[in-house]
C-alpha cells in the first residue's frame, strides 16, 4: 500500500493480548476449521502457471485471477496463538472462489524478522513461511510472494542500507543506495537465493520447485527518487530479474510497480495522476519491457493520488488508468497485466462502504471485459482482506468481506464469471456449488 499501514512498525509490545482472548480465538477457529495440523494427504494438486504472450495458462487453459492481499500471513504463522488466522484467511479466500493471495516473503530486521542481519535468518520465521505455503497448497490457493519492501515497514530497503552503513561498507546513507551499492546488491542476492532454494520443512519441496507459488515479485512499489531518469532502477531490475531466473526458471516473475509512467512516456501527461508521479524513478513501460519480467503490475489508489476530487471523478480516473495499462499490455508490452493492489480509504469525507463496492465493480468489470476478449488484463488483487479480530493489523483500506453481504457477493460474482470464462464451473464441484447456488 502507498502511504498508510506500511509506515507502522508493529513492535513486540503491541502484540500481547489477554490470555482469555487467545483461548477464545483458538476455540472459535477449532470449531470452524477443526484440527489445525496440515494434512498433506489433502493437498490439492497444482500445476505451474505459465505465460504465452498476453495470457496466463495452466495445463493449456487460460487463467484469469481474482485475488487478494493479506500481507500478514508469515507474521501470523510464527506464533501458535495467531497461526489459526492463516488457515482461516486462506480457507475463506478459497470459499469465495479467490485463487491467488499476494503476501510478504520478507521481514528484514524488524519484529518477527525472517532476515535478522545480512545472510542470517531466524529458523522459526522460515518455518512460518513454510507453513503459509503448505497451508495455501492445501486449499488450492497460489501465492504471489514479494521479496523486499521499498517502504520502511518490515525493514525494506532502508534496513539494507542501514546494515551496509553499520558494517562500514555502504557507499551512501541514502535509501536509494539500495539500488546501486554493490554490497547491498550482494546482500539482496544472497537473500533471494536463500529464499528460492529453501526446502519447505512441511512439504519437503524447495520453493523454486513448488507450483503453489504463482510468481515472485522483486519489490513492493519500487521507487528511486534520487534518479528521476529511471536509469538506476532499470539497471537494478535487469540485474535482479536475470539473477532470479538463473536460480528459478519455473516460476513467473513480476516487478511490483505502482504503474506510473516515466517522464519520457507520452502517457505521463495524459494518464498519470500528476506531474509528481513521473519523477519517482520508475516507468511502467520501460521497466515492464525487460525480458525476464513475465507480467506487468500496477496499483490503484485514487484517494491517495487525488485529494480534492469527488467519488465520480475518482471512478472516471480509475477506469481510464485501468484501461490504459491493459492497452499497454495488449499493444506494447505483449504481456499480461495484473492490478496487484487496489483500495479505497474509509477516511474519505462522507465515506460509505457502498462507495468501495462501486470502486471494486469498476475494476472488476474492466478486467472481466478484457478477459472476455482474450486481452492482457489478467487479474486484480483487493487490498486487503482480514479475518475478524485483527483491527491492529488493519489500515483504512482493509475489509473482512463477509461482514457486509453485498461486498461478499460482489467478490464471489467476479470469481464466478472469471471461472465461467475458463470453463471451470461444470467440472469443479466447489465452484459449481459456489457459482450455481441461488442467492
JSON list of N, CA, C and O in Angstrom, two decimals, residues 134-170:
[
{"chain": "A", "resi": 134, "resn": "UNK", "atom": "N", "xyz": [2.51, -24.26, 2.61]},
{"chain": "A", "resi": 134, "resn": "UNK", "atom": "CA", "xyz": [1.85, -25.57, 2.71]},
{"chain": "A", "resi": 134, "resn": "UNK", "atom": "C", "xyz": [0.35, -25.42, 2.91]},
{"chain": "A", "resi": 134, "resn": "UNK", "atom": "O", "xyz": [-0.45, -26.14, 2.31]},
{"chain": "A", "resi": 135, "resn": "UNK", "atom": "N", "xyz": [-0.04, -24.48, 3.76]},
{"chain": "A", "resi": 135, "resn": "UNK", "atom": "CA", "xyz": [-1.46, -24.26, 4.02]},
{"chain": "A", "resi": 135, "resn": "UNK", "atom": "C", "xyz": [-2.17, -23.74, 2.78]},
{"chain": "A", "resi": 135, "resn": "UNK", "atom": "O", "xyz": [-3.31, -24.13, 2.47]},
{"chain": "A", "resi": 136, "resn": "UNK", "atom": "N", "xyz": [-1.52, -22.87, 2.03]},
{"chain": "A", "resi": 136, "resn": "UNK", "atom": "CA", "xyz": [-2.11, -22.37, 0.78]},
{"chain": "A", "resi": 136, "resn": "UNK", "atom": "C", "xyz": [-2.34, -23.52, -0.19]},
{"chain": "A", "resi": 136, "resn": "UNK", "atom": "O", "xyz": [-3.42, -23.63, -0.80]},
{"chain": "A", "resi": 137, "resn": "UNK", "atom": "N", "xyz": [-1.35, -24.39, -0.33]},
{"chain": "A", "resi": 137, "resn": "UNK", "atom": "CA", "xyz": [-1.50, -25.53, -1.21]},
{"chain": "A", "resi": 137, "resn": "UNK", "atom": "C", "xyz": [-2.64, -26.44, -0.81]},
{"chain": "A", "resi": 137, "resn": "UNK", "atom": "O", "xyz": [-3.34, -26.99, -1.66]},
{"chain": "A", "resi": 138, "resn": "UNK", "atom": "N", "xyz": [-2.83, -26.58, 0.48]},
{"chain": "A", "resi": 138, "resn": "UNK", "atom": "CA", "xyz": [-3.92, -27.43, 0.98]},
{"chain": "A", "resi": 138, "resn": "UNK", "atom": "C", "xyz": [-5.27, -26.91, 0.53]},
{"chain": "A", "resi": 138, "resn": "UNK", "atom": "O", "xyz": [-6.21, -27.68, 0.33]},
{"chain": "A", "resi": 139, "resn": "UNK", "atom": "N", "xyz": [-5.39, -25.60, 0.37]},
{"chain": "A", "resi": 139, "resn": "UNK", "atom": "CA", "xyz": [-6.67, -25.00, -0.01]},
{"chain": "A", "resi": 139, "resn": "UNK", "atom": "C", "xyz": [-6.73, -24.63, -1.49]},
{"chain": "A", "resi": 139, "resn": "UNK", "atom": "O", "xyz": [-7.69, -23.99, -1.93]},
{"chain": "A", "resi": 140, "resn": "UNK", "atom": "N", "xyz": [-5.72, -25.04, -2.26]},
{"chain": "A", "resi": 140, "resn": "UNK", "atom": "CA", "xyz": [-5.73, -24.75, -3.68]},
{"chain": "A", "resi": 140, "resn": "UNK", "atom": "C", "xyz": [-5.50, -23.30, -4.02]},
{"chain": "A", "resi": 140, "resn": "UNK", "atom": "O", "xyz": [-5.84, -22.83, -5.10]},
{"chain": "A", "resi": 141, "resn": "UNK", "atom": "N", "xyz": [-4.88, -22.57, -3.09]},
{"chain": "A", "resi": 141, "resn": "UNK", "atom": "CA", "xyz": [-4.57, -21.15, -3.29]},
{"chain": "A", "resi": 141, "resn": "UNK", "atom": "C", "xyz": [-3.10, -21.02, -3.69]},
{"chain": "A", "resi": 141, "resn": "UNK", "atom": "O", "xyz": [-2.22, -21.57, -3.03]},
{"chain": "A", "resi": 142, "resn": "UNK", "atom": "N", "xyz": [-2.84, -20.27, -4.74]},
{"chain": "A", "resi": 142, "resn": "UNK", "atom": "CA", "xyz": [-1.47, -19.96, -5.10]},
{"chain": "A", "resi": 142, "resn": "UNK", "atom": "C", "xyz": [-1.05, -18.65, -4.44]},
{"chain": "A", "resi": 142, "resn": "UNK", "atom": "O", "xyz": [-1.89, -17.84, -4.06]},
{"chain": "A", "resi": 143, "resn": "UNK", "atom": "N", "xyz": [0.28, -18.43, -4.35]},
{"chain": "A", "resi": 143, "resn": "UNK", "atom": "CA", "xyz": [0.81, -17.26, -3.66]},
{"chain": "A", "resi": 143, "resn": "UNK", "atom": "C", "xyz": [1.67, -16.43, -4.59]},
{"chain": "A", "resi": 143, "resn": "UNK", "atom": "O", "xyz": [2.51, -16.96, -5.32]},
{"chain": "A", "resi": 144, "resn": "UNK", "atom": "N", "xyz": [1.46, -15.12, -4.55]},
{"chain": "A", "resi": 144, "resn": "UNK", "atom": "CA", "xyz": [2.35, -14.16, -5.19]},
{"chain": "A", "resi": 144, "resn": "UNK", "atom": "C", "xyz": [3.22, -13.60, -4.07]},
{"chain": "A", "resi": 144, "resn": "UNK", "atom": "O", "xyz": [2.73, -12.87, -3.20]},
{"chain": "A", "resi": 145, "resn": "UNK", "atom": "N", "xyz": [4.50, -13.97, -4.06]},
{"chain": "A", "resi": 145, "resn": "UNK", "atom": "CA", "xyz": [5.39, -13.67, -2.94]},
{"chain": "A", "resi": 145, "resn": "UNK", "atom": "C", "xyz": [6.31, -12.51, -3.27]},
{"chain": "A", "resi": 145, "resn": "UNK", "atom": "O", "xyz": [7.11, -12.58, -4.22]},
{"chain": "A", "resi": 146, "resn": "UNK", "atom": "N", "xyz": [6.24, -11.46, -2.46]},
{"chain": "A", "resi": 146, "resn": "UNK", "atom": "CA", "xyz": [7.07, -10.28, -2.64]},
{"chain": "A", "resi": 146, "resn": "UNK", "atom": "C", "xyz": [8.34, -10.42, -1.81]},
{"chain": "A", "resi": 146, "resn": "UNK", "atom": "O", "xyz": [8.31, -10.91, -0.67]},
{"chain": "A", "resi": 147, "resn": "UNK", "atom": "N", "xyz": [9.48, -9.97, -2.37]},
{"chain": "A", "resi": 147, "resn": "UNK", "atom": "CA", "xyz": [10.79, -10.27, -1.79]},
{"chain": "A", "resi": 147, "resn": "UNK", "atom": "C", "xyz": [11.42, -9.14, -0.99]},
{"chain": "A", "resi": 147, "resn": "UNK", "atom": "O", "xyz": [12.36, -9.38, -0.23]},
{"chain": "A", "resi": 148, "resn": "UNK", "atom": "N", "xyz": [10.96, -7.90, -1.13]},
{"chain": "A", "resi": 148, "resn": "UNK", "atom": "CA", "xyz": [11.50, -6.79, -0.33]},
{"chain": "A", "resi": 148, "resn": "UNK", "atom": "C", "xyz": [10.56, -5.61, -0.46]},
{"chain": "A", "resi": 148, "resn": "UNK", "atom": "O", "xyz": [9.80, -5.50, -1.43]},
{"chain": "A", "resi": 149, "resn": "UNK", "atom": "N", "xyz": [10.61, -4.73, 0.51]},
{"chain": "A", "resi": 149, "resn": "UNK", "atom": "CA", "xyz": [9.74, -3.56, 0.53]},
{"chain": "A", "resi": 149, "resn": "UNK", "atom": "C", "xyz": [10.52, -2.31, 0.14]},
{"chain": "A", "resi": 149, "resn": "UNK", "atom": "O", "xyz": [11.64, -2.10, 0.62]},
{"chain": "A", "resi": 150, "resn": "UNK", "atom": "N", "xyz": [9.93, -1.47, -0.68]},
{"chain": "A", "resi": 150, "resn": "UNK", "atom": "CA", "xyz": [10.51, -0.15, -0.95]},
{"chain": "A", "resi": 150, "resn": "UNK", "atom": "C", "xyz": [10.35, 0.76, 0.26]},
{"chain": "A", "resi": 150, "resn": "UNK", "atom": "O", "xyz": [11.16, 1.65, 0.49]},
{"chain": "A", "resi": 151, "resn": "UNK", "atom": "N", "xyz": [9.30, 0.52, 1.03]},
{"chain": "A", "resi": 151, "resn": "UNK", "atom": "CA", "xyz": [9.00, 1.34, 2.20]},
{"chain": "A", "resi": 151, "resn": "UNK", "atom": "C", "xyz": [9.63, 0.73, 3.45]},
{"chain": "A", "resi": 151, "resn": "UNK", "atom": "O", "xyz": [10.19, -0.36, 3.42]},
{"chain": "A", "resi": 152, "resn": "UNK", "atom": "N", "xyz": [9.53, 1.46, 4.57]},
{"chain": "A", "resi": 152, "resn": "UNK", "atom": "CA", "xyz": [10.28, 1.06, 5.76]},
{"chain": "A", "resi": 152, "resn": "UNK", "atom": "C", "xyz": [9.64, -0.06, 6.56]},
{"chain": "A", "resi": 152, "resn": "UNK", "atom": "O", "xyz": [10.33, -0.73, 7.34]},
{"chain": "A", "resi": 153, "resn": "UNK", "atom": "N", "xyz": [8.35, -0.27, 6.41]},
{"chain": "A", "resi": 153, "resn": "UNK", "atom": "CA", "xyz": [7.70, -1.32, 7.20]},
{"chain": "A", "resi": 153, "resn": "UNK", "atom": "C", "xyz": [8.31, -2.68, 6.88]},
{"chain": "A", "resi": 153, "resn": "UNK", "atom": "O", "xyz": [8.62, -2.98, 5.73]},
{"chain": "A", "resi": 154, "resn": "UNK", "atom": "N", "xyz": [8.53, -3.47, 7.92]},
{"chain": "A", "resi": 154, "resn": "UNK", "atom": "CA", "xyz": [9.16, -4.79, 7.80]},
{"chain": "A", "resi": 154, "resn": "UNK", "atom": "C", "xyz": [10.57, -4.68, 7.23]},
{"chain": "A", "resi": 154, "resn": "UNK", "atom": "O", "xyz": [11.04, -5.59, 6.56]},
{"chain": "A", "resi": 155, "resn": "UNK", "atom": "N", "xyz": [11.23, -3.57, 7.53]},
{"chain": "A", "resi": 155, "resn": "UNK", "atom": "CA", "xyz": [12.64, -3.40, 7.18]},
{"chain": "A", "resi": 155, "resn": "UNK", "atom": "C", "xyz": [12.85, -2.65, 5.89]},
{"chain": "A", "resi": 155, "resn": "UNK", "atom": "O", "xyz": [13.31, -1.52, 5.86]},
{"chain": "A", "resi": 156, "resn": "UNK", "atom": "N", "xyz": [12.52, -3.31, 4.78]},
{"chain": "A", "resi": 156, "resn": "UNK", "atom": "CA", "xyz": [12.61, -2.67, 3.48]},
{"chain": "A", "resi": 156, "resn": "UNK", "atom": "C", "xyz": [14.02, -2.28, 3.08]},
{"chain": "A", "resi": 156, "resn": "UNK", "atom": "O", "xyz": [15.01, -2.67, 3.71]},
{"chain": "A", "resi": 157, "resn": "UNK", "atom": "N", "xyz": [14.11, -1.48, 2.01]},
{"chain": "A", "resi": 157, "resn": "UNK", "atom": "CA", "xyz": [15.43, -1.09, 1.51]},
{"chain": "A", "resi": 157, "resn": "UNK", "atom": "C", "xyz": [16.19, -0.26, 2.54]},
{"chain": "A", "resi": 157, "resn": "UNK", "atom": "O", "xyz": [17.43, -0.28, 2.58]},
{"chain": "A", "resi": 158, "resn": "UNK", "atom": "N", "xyz": [15.44, 0.44, 3.42]},
{"chain": "A", "resi": 158, "resn": "UNK", "atom": "CA", "xyz": [16.08, 1.23, 4.47]},
{"chain": "A", "resi": 158, "resn": "UNK", "atom": "C", "xyz": [16.95, 0.36, 5.36]},
{"chain": "A", "resi": 158, "resn": "UNK", "atom": "O", "xyz": [18.06, 0.74, 5.75]},
{"chain": "A", "resi": 159, "resn": "UNK", "atom": "N", "xyz": [16.45, -0.85, 5.69]},
{"chain": "A", "resi": 159, "resn": "UNK", "atom": "CA", "xyz": [17.21, -1.75, 6.57]},
{"chain": "A", "resi": 159, "resn": "UNK", "atom": "C", "xyz": [18.48, -2.25, 5.88]},
{"chain": "A", "resi": 159, "resn": "UNK", "atom": "O", "xyz": [19.53, -2.35, 6.51]},
{"chain": "A", "resi": 160, "resn": "UNK", "atom": "N", "xyz": [18.39, -2.55, 4.61]},
{"chain": "A", "resi": 160, "resn": "UNK", "atom": "CA", "xyz": [19.58, -2.99, 3.88]},
{"chain": "A", "resi": 160, "resn": "UNK", "atom": "C", "xyz": [20.66, -1.91, 3.88]},
{"chain": "A", "resi": 160, "resn": "UNK", "atom": "O", "xyz": [21.85, -2.19, 4.08]},
{"chain": "A", "resi": 161, "resn": "UNK", "atom": "N", "xyz": [20.24, -0.66, 3.66]},
{"chain": "A", "resi": 161, "resn": "UNK", "atom": "CA", "xyz": [21.20, 0.46, 3.65]},
{"chain": "A", "resi": 161, "resn": "UNK", "atom": "C", "xyz": [21.81, 0.64, 5.04]},
{"chain": "A", "resi": 161, "resn": "UNK", "atom": "O", "xyz": [23.02, 0.86, 5.18]},
{"chain": "A", "resi": 162, "resn": "UNK", "atom": "N", "xyz": [20.99, 0.49, 6.06]},
{"chain": "A", "resi": 162, "resn": "UNK", "atom": "CA", "xyz": [21.46, 0.61, 7.45]},
{"chain": "A", "resi": 162, "resn": "UNK", "atom": "C", "xyz": [22.50, -0.46, 7.76]},
{"chain": "A", "resi": 162, "resn": "UNK", "atom": "O", "xyz": [23.54, -0.19, 8.38]},
{"chain": "A", "resi": 163, "resn": "UNK", "atom": "N", "xyz": [22.22, -1.69, 7.32]},
{"chain": "A", "resi": 163, "resn": "UNK", "atom": "CA", "xyz": [23.18, -2.78, 7.55]},
{"chain": "A", "resi": 163, "resn": "UNK", "atom": "C", "xyz": [24.53, -2.47, 6.90]},
{"chain": "A", "resi": 163, "resn": "UNK", "atom": "O", "xyz": [25.59, -2.64, 7.52]},
{"chain": "A", "resi": 164, "resn": "UNK", "atom": "N", "xyz": [24.49, -2.04, 5.66]},
{"chain": "A", "resi": 164, "resn": "UNK", "atom": "CA", "xyz": [25.75, -1.73, 4.95]},
{"chain": "A", "resi": 164, "resn": "UNK", "atom": "C", "xyz": [26.50, -0.59, 5.62]},
{"chain": "A", "resi": 164, "resn": "UNK", "atom": "O", "xyz": [27.73, -0.62, 5.74]},
{"chain": "A", "resi": 165, "resn": "UNK", "atom": "N", "xyz": [25.77, 0.41, 6.08]},
{"chain": "A", "resi": 165, "resn": "UNK", "atom": "CA", "xyz": [26.37, 1.57, 6.74]},
{"chain": "A", "resi": 165, "resn": "UNK", "atom": "C", "xyz": [27.01, 1.15, 8.06]},
{"chain": "A", "resi": 165, "resn": "UNK", "atom": "O", "xyz": [28.14, 1.56, 8.39]},
{"chain": "A", "resi": 166, "resn": "UNK", "atom": "N", "xyz": [26.31, 0.32, 8.82]},
{"chain": "A", "resi": 166, "resn": "UNK", "atom": "CA", "xyz": [26.83, -0.14, 10.12]},
{"chain": "A", "resi": 166, "resn": "UNK", "atom": "C", "xyz": [28.06, -1.03, 9.95]},
{"chain": "A", "resi": 166, "resn": "UNK", "atom": "O", "xyz": [28.93, -1.04, 10.82]},
{"chain": "A", "resi": 167, "resn": "UNK", "atom": "N", "xyz": [28.14, -1.77, 8.87]},
{"chain": "A", "resi": 167, "resn": "UNK", "atom": "CA", "xyz": [29.29, -2.65, 8.63]},
{"chain": "A", "resi": 167, "resn": "UNK", "atom": "C", "xyz": [30.45, -1.93, 7.97]},
{"chain": "A", "resi": 167, "resn": "UNK", "atom": "O", "xyz": [31.49, -2.53, 7.70]},
{"chain": "A", "resi": 168, "resn": "UNK", "atom": "N", "xyz": [30.24, -0.63, 7.68]},
{"chain": "A", "resi": 168, "resn": "UNK", "atom": "CA", "xyz": [31.31, 0.17, 7.12]},
{"chain": "A", "resi": 168, "resn": "UNK", "atom": "C", "xyz": [31.59, -0.07, 5.64]},
{"chain": "A", "resi": 168, "resn": "UNK", "atom": "O", "xyz": [32.67, 0.28, 5.14]},
{"chain": "A", "resi": 169, "resn": "UNK", "atom": "N", "xyz": [30.62, -0.66, 4.94]},
{"chain": "A", "resi": 169, "resn": "UNK", "atom": "CA", "xyz": [30.83, -0.94, 3.51]},
{"chain": "A", "resi": 169, "resn": "UNK", "atom": "C", "xyz": [29.87, -0.15, 2.62]},
{"chain": "A", "resi": 169, "resn": "UNK", "atom": "O", "xyz": [29.96, -0.24, 1.39]},
{"chain": "A", "resi": 170, "resn": "UNK", "atom": "N", "xyz": [28.96, 0.61, 3.23]},
{"chain": "A", "resi": 170, "resn": "UNK", "atom": "CA", "xyz": [27.96, 1.34, 2.46]},
{"chain": "A", "resi": 170, "resn": "UNK", "atom": "C", "xyz": [28.56, 2.54, 1.75]},
{"chain": "A", "resi": 170, "resn": "UNK", "atom": "O", "xyz": [29.40, 3.26, 2.29]}
]
